[in-house]
PDB file of C-alpha atoms in Angstrom:
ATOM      1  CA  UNK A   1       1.360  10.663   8.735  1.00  0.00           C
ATOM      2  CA  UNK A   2       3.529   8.473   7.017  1.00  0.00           C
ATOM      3  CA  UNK A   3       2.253   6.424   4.235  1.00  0.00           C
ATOM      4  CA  UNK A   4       2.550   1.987   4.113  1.00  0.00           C
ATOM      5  CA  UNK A   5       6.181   1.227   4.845  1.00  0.00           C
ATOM      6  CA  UNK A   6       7.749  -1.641   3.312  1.00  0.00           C
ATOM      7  CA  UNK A   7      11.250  -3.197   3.535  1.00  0.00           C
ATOM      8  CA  UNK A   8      13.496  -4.112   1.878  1.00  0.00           C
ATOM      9  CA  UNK A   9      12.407  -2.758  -1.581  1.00  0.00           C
ATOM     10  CA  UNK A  10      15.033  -4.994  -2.932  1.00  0.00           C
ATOM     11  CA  UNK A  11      15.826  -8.508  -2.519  1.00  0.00           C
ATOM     12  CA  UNK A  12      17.670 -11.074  -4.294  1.00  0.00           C
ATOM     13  CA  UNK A  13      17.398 -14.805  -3.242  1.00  0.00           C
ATOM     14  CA  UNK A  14      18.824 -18.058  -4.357  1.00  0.00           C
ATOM     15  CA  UNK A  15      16.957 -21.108  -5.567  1.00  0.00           C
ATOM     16  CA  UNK A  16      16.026 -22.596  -1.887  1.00  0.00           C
ATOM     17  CA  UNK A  17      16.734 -19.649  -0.026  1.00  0.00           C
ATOM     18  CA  UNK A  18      13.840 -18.419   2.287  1.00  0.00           C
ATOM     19  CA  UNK A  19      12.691 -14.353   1.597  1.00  0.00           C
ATOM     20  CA  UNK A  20      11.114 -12.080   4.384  1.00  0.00           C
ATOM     21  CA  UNK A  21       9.163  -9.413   3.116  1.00  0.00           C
ATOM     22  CA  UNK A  22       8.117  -6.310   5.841  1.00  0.00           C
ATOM     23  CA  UNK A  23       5.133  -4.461   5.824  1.00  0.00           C
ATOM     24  CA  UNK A  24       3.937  -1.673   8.327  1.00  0.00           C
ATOM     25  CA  UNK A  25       1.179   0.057   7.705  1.00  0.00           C
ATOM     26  CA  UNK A  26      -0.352   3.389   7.792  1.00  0.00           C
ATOM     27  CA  UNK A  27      -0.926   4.587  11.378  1.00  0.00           C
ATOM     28  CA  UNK A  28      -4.283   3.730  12.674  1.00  0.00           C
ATOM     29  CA  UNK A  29      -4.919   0.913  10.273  1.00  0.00           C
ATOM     30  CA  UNK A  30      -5.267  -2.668  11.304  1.00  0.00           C
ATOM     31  CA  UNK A  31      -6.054  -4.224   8.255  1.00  0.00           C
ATOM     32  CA  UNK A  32      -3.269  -5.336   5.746  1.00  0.00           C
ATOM     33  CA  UNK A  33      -3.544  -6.989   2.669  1.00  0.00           C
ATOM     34  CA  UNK A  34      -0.828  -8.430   0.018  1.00  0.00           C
ATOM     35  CA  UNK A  35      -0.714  -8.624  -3.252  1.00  0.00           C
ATOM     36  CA  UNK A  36       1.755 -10.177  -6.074  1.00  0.00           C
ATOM     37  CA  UNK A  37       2.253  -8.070  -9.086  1.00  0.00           C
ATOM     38  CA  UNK A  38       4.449 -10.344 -12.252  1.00  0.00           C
ATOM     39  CA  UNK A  39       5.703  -8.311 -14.992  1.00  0.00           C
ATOM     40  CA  UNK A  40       3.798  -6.156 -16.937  1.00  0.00           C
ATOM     41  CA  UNK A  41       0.498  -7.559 -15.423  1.00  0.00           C
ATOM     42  CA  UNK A  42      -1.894  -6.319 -12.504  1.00  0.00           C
ATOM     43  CA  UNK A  43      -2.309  -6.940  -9.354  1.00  0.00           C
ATOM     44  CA  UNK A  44      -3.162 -10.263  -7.806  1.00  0.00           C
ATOM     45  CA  UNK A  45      -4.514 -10.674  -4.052  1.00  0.00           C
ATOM     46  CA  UNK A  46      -2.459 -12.995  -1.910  1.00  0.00           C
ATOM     47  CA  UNK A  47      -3.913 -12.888   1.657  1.00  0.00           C
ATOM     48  CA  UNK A  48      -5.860 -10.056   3.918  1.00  0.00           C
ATOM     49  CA  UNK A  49      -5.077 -10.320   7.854  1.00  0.00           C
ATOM     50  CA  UNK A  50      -6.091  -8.267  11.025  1.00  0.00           C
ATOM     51  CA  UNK A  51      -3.860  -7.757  14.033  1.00  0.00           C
ATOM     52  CA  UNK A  52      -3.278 -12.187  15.034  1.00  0.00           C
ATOM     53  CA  UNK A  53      -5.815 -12.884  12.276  1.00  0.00           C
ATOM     54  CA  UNK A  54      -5.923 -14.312   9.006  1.00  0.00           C
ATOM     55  CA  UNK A  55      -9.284 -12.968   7.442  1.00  0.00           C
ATOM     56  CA  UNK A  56      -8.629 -14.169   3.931  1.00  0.00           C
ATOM     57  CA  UNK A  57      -6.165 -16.031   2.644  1.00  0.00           C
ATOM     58  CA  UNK A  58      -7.391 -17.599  -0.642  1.00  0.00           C
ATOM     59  CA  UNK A  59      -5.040 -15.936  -3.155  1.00  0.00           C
ATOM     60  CA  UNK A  60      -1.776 -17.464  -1.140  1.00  0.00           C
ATOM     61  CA  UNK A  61      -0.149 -20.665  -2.980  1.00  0.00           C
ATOM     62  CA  UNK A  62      -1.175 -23.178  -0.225  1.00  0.00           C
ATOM     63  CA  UNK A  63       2.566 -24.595  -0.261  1.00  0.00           C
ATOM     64  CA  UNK A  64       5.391 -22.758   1.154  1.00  0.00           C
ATOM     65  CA  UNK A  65       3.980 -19.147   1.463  1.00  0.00           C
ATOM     66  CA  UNK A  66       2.882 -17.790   4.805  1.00  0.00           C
ATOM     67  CA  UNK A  67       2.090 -14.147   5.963  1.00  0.00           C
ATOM     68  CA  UNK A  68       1.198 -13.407   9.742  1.00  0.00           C
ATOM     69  CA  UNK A  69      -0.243  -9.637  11.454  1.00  0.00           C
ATOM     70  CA  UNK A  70       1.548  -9.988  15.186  1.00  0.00           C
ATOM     71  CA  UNK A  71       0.096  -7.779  17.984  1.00  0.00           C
ATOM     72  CA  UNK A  72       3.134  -5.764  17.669  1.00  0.00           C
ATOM     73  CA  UNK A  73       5.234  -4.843  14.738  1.00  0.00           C
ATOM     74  CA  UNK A  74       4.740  -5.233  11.043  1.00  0.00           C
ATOM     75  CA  UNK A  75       2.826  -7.907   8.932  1.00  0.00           C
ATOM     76  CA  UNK A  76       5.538 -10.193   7.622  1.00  0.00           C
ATOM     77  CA  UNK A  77       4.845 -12.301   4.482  1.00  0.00           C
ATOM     78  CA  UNK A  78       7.460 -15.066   4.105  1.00  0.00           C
ATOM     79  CA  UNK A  79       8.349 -17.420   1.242  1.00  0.00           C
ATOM     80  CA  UNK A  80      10.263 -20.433   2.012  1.00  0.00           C
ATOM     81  CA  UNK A  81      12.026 -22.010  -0.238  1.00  0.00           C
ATOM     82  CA  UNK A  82      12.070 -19.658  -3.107  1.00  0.00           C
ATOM     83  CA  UNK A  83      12.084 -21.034  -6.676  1.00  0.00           C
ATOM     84  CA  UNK A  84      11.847 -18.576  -9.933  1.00  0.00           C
ATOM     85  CA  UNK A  85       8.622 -18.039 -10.427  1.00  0.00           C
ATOM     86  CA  UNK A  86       8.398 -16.075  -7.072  1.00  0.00           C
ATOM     87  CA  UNK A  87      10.135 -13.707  -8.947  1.00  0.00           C
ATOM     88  CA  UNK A  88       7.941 -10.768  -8.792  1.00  0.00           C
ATOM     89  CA  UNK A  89       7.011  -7.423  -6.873  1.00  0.00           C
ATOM     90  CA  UNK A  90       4.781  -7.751  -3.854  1.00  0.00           C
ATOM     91  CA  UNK A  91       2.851  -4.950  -2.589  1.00  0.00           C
ATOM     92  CA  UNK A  92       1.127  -4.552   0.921  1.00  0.00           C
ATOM     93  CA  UNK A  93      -2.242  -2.228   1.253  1.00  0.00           C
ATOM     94  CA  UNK A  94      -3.665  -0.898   4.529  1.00  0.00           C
ATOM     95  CA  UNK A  95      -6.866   0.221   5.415  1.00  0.00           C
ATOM     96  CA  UNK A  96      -8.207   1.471   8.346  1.00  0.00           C
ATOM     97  CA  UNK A  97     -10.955  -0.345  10.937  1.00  0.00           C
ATOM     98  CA  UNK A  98     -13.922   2.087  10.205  1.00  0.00           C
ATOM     99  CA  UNK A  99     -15.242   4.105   7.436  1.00  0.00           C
ATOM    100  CA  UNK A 100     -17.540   3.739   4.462  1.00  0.00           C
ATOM    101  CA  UNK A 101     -14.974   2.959   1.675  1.00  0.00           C
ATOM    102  CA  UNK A 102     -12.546   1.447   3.844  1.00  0.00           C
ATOM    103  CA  UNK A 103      -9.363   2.332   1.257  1.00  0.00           C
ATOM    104  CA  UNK A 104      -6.413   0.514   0.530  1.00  0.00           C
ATOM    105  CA  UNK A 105      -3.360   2.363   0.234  1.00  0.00           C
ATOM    106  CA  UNK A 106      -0.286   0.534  -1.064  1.00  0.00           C
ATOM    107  CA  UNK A 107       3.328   0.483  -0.214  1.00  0.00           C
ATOM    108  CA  UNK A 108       6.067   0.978  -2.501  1.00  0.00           C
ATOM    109  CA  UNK A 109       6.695  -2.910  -2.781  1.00  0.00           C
ATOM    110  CA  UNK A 110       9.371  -5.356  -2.686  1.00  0.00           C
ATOM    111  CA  UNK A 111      11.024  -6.246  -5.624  1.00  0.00           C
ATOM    112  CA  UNK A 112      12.096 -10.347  -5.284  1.00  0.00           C
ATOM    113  CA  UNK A 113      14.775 -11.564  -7.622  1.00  0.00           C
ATOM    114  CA  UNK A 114      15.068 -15.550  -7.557  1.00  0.00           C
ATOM    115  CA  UNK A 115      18.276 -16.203  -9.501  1.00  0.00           C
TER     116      UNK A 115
ATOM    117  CA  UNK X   1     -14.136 -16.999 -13.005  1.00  0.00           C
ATOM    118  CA  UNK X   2     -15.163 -13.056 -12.466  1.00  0.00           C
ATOM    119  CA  UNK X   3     -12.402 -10.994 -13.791  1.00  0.00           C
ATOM    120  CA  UNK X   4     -11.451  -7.040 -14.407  1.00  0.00           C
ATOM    121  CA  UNK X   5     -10.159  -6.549 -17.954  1.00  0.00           C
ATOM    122  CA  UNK X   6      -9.588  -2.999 -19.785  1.00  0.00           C
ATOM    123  CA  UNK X   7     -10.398  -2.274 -23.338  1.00  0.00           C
ATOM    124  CA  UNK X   8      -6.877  -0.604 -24.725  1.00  0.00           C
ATOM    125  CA  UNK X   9      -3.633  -1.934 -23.272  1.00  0.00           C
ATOM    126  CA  UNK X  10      -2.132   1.486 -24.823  1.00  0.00           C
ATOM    127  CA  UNK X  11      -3.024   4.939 -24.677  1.00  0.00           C
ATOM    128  CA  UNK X  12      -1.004   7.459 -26.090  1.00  0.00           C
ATOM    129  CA  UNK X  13      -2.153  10.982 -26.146  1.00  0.00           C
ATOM    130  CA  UNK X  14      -0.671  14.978 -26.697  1.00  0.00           C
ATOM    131  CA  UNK X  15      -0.327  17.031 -23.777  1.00  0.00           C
ATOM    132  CA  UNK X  16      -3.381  18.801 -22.833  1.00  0.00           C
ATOM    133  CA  UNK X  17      -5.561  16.507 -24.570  1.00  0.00           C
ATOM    134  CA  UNK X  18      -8.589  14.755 -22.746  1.00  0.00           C
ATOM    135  CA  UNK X  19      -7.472  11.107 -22.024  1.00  0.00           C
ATOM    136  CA  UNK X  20     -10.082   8.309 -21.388  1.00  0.00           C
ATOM    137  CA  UNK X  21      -9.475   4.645 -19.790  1.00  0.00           C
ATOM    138  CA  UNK X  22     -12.194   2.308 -20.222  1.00  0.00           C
ATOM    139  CA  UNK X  23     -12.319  -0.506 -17.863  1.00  0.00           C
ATOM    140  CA  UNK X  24     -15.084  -3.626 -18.054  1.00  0.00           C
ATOM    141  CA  UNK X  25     -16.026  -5.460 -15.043  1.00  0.00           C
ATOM    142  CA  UNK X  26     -18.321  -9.211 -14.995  1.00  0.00           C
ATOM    143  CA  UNK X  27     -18.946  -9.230 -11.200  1.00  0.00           C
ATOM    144  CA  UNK X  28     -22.379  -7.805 -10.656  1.00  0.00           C
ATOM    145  CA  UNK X  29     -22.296  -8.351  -6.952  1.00  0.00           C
ATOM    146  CA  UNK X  30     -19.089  -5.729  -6.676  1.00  0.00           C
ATOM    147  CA  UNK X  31     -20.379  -2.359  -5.121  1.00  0.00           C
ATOM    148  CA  UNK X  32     -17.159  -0.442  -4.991  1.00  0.00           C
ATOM    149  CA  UNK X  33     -14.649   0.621  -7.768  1.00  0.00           C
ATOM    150  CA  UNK X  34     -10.897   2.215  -7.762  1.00  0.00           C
ATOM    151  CA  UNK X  35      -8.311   3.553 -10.062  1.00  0.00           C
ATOM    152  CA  UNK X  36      -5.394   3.399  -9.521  1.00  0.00           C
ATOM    153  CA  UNK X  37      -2.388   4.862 -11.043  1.00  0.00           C
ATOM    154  CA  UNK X  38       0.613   3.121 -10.797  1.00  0.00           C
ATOM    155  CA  UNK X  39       4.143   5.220 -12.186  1.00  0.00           C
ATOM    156  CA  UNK X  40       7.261   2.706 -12.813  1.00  0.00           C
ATOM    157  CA  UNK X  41       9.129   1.409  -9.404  1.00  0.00           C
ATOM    158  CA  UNK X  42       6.321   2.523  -7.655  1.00  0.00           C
ATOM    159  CA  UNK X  43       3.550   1.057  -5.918  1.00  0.00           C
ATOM    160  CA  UNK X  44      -0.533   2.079  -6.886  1.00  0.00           C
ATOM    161  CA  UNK X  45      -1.603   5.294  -5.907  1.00  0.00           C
ATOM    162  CA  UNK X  46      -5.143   5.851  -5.349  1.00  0.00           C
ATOM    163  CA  UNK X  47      -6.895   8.366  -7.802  1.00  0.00           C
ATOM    164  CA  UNK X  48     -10.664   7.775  -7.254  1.00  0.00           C
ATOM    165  CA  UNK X  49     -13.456   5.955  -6.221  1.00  0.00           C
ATOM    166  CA  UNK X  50     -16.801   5.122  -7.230  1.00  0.00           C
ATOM    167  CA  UNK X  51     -19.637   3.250  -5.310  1.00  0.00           C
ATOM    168  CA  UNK X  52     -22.106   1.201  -7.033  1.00  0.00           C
ATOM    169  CA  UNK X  53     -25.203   3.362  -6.007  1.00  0.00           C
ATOM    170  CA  UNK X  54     -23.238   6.472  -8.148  1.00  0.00           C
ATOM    171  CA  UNK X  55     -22.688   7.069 -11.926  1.00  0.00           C
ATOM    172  CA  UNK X  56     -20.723   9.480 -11.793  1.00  0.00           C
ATOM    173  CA  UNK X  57     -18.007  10.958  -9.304  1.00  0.00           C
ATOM    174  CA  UNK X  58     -15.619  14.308 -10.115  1.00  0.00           C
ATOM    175  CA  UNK X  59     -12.156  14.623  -8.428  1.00  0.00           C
ATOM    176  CA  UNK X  60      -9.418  17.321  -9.068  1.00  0.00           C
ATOM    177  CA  UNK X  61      -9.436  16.638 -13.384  1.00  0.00           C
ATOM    178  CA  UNK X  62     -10.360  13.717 -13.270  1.00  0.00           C
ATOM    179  CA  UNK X  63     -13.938  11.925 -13.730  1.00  0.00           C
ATOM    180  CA  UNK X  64     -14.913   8.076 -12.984  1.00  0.00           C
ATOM    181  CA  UNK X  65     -18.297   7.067 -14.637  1.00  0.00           C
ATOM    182  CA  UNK X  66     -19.554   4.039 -13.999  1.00  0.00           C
ATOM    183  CA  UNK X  67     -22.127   2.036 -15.947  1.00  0.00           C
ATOM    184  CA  UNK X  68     -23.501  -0.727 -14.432  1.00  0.00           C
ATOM    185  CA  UNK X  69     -26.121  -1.487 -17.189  1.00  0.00           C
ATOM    186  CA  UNK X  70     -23.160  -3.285 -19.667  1.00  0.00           C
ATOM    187  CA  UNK X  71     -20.702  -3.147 -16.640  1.00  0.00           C
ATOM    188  CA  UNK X  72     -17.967  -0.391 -17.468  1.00  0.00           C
ATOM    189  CA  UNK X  73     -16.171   1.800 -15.697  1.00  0.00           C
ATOM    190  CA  UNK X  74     -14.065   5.007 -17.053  1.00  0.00           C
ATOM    191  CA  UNK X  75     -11.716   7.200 -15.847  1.00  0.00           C
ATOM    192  CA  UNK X  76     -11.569  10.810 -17.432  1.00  0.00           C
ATOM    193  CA  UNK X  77      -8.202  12.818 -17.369  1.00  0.00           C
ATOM    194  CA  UNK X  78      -8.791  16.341 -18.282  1.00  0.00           C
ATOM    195  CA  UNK X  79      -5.499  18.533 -19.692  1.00  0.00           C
ATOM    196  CA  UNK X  80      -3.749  15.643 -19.339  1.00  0.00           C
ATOM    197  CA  UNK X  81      -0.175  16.694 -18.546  1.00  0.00           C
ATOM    198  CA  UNK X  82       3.257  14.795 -18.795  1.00  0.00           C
ATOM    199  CA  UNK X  83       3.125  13.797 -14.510  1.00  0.00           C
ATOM    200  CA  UNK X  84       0.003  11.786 -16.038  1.00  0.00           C
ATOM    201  CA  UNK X  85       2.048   9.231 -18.018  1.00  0.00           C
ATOM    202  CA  UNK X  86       1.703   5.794 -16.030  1.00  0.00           C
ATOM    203  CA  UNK X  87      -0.106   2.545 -15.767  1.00  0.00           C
ATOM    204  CA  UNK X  88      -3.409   2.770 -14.957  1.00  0.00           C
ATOM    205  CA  UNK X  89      -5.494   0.229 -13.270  1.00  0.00           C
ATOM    206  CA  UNK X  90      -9.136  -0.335 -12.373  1.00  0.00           C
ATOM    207  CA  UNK X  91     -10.023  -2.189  -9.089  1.00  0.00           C
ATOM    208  CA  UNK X  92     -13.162  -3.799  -7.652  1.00  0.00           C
ATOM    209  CA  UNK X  93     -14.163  -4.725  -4.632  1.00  0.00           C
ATOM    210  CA  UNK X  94     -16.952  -7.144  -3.721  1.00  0.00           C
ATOM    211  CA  UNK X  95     -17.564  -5.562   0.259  1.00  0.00           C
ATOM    212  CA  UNK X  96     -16.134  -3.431   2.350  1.00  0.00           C
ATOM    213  CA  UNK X  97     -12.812  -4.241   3.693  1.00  0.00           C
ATOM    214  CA  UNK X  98     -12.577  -7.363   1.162  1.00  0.00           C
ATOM    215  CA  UNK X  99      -9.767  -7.880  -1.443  1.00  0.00           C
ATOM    216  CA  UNK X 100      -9.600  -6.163  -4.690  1.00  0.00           C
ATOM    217  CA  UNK X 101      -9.545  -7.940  -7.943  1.00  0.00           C
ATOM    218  CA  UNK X 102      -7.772  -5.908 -10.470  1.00  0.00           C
ATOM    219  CA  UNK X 103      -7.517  -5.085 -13.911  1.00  0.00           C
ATOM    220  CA  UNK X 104      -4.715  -5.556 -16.371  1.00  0.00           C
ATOM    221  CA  UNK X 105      -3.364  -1.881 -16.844  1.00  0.00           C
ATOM    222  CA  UNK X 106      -3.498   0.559 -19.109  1.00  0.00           C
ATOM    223  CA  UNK X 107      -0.387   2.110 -20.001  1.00  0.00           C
ATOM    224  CA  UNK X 108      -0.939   6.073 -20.909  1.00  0.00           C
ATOM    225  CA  UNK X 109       1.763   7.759 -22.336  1.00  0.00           C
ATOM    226  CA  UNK X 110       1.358  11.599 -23.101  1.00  0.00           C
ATOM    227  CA  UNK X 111       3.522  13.410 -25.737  1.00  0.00           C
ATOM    228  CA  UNK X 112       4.477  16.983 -24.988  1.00  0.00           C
TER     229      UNK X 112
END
């Protein structure tokens, strides 16, 4: 059973440029959730969707950030007009529909470079 | 607001040692707690978890005990080994399938 995938692990973006960041998640889950990690500090929640549903979106910057859970394929979560403090890495979690603890389990992250 | 903090930013300890990370929490409605480890270029791995009706909770060397009298959490590494060197953070969640707020890190380093 593979674990959360997410692509690419690297990306570099210019000032104005838009970034894409991928995110499937572990087979059988349906709930995804994003977080923003900056440099030597923890984790901070960005947004929480189910398959076509935003559940919780509080943590996302209400201006050019937007993440979306399509029927089919991955969750996407996509910055538009990237300045430098979007440098940072940003890690997906799944969990699965059912189950007392309901546990996220993270991706490997994407690493965004604004330069 | 409610917030996640840990007590030592630092931890360095000798292999084999016992290592303990102290975590303090302020929201009193959170049932559910997580460590995580997280090792460099890498995203958080899940270690163990703790619900709010428990005090205590054993896993493969390590311990979580959780206080919810002054609001701490712990995690115990026994023999901790060189693989154990990371950042380690604690995690709560308010209800199930809700976000988790998280802790600064804790960044244990063990000397062989």
């Amino acid at each position: 059973n593979a674990g959360v995938m997410q692509n690419p692990r690297h990306l570099v973006r210019r000032r104005g440029q838009e970034a894409r960041l991928r995110c499937s998640p572990m087979k059988g889950h349906s709930h995804v959730y994003w977080y923003r990690q900056l440099p030597e500090e923890g984790l901070k929640f960005m947004v929480y969707l189910q398959k076509e549903n935003i559940i919780d979106e509080s943590g996302m910057p209400k201006e050019r950030f937007s993440a979306e859970f399509p029927k089919e394929g991955p969750s996407i979560l996509r910055i538009q007009q990237v300045v430098r403090g979007d440098s940072a890495a940003y890690f997906c979690a799944s969990s699965p529909p059912r189950g007392p603890g309901r546990e996220q389990y993270f991706g490997p992250g994407t690493r965004l470079t604004v330069t | 607001g409610e917030s996640v903090g840990l007590h030592l930013p630092t931890l360095s300890v000798q292999e084999g040692d016992n290592s303990i990370i102290n975590c303090a929490y302020s929201n009193s409605a959170s049932d559910y707690f997580i460590w995580y480890k997280q090792e460099s270029g890498k995203g958080p791995q899940f270690i163990i978890d703790i619900r709010s009706n428990m005090d205590k909770r054993q896993g493969q060397r390590v311990t979580v005990l959780l206080n919810k009298t002054v609001k701490h959490l712990s995690l115990q590494i026994a023999a901790t080994q060189p693989g154990d060197s990371a950042v380690y953070f604690c995690a709560e969640r308010e209800t199930s399938g809700s976000r988790l707020t998280f802790g600064e890190g804790t960044q244990l380093t063990v000397n062989p």
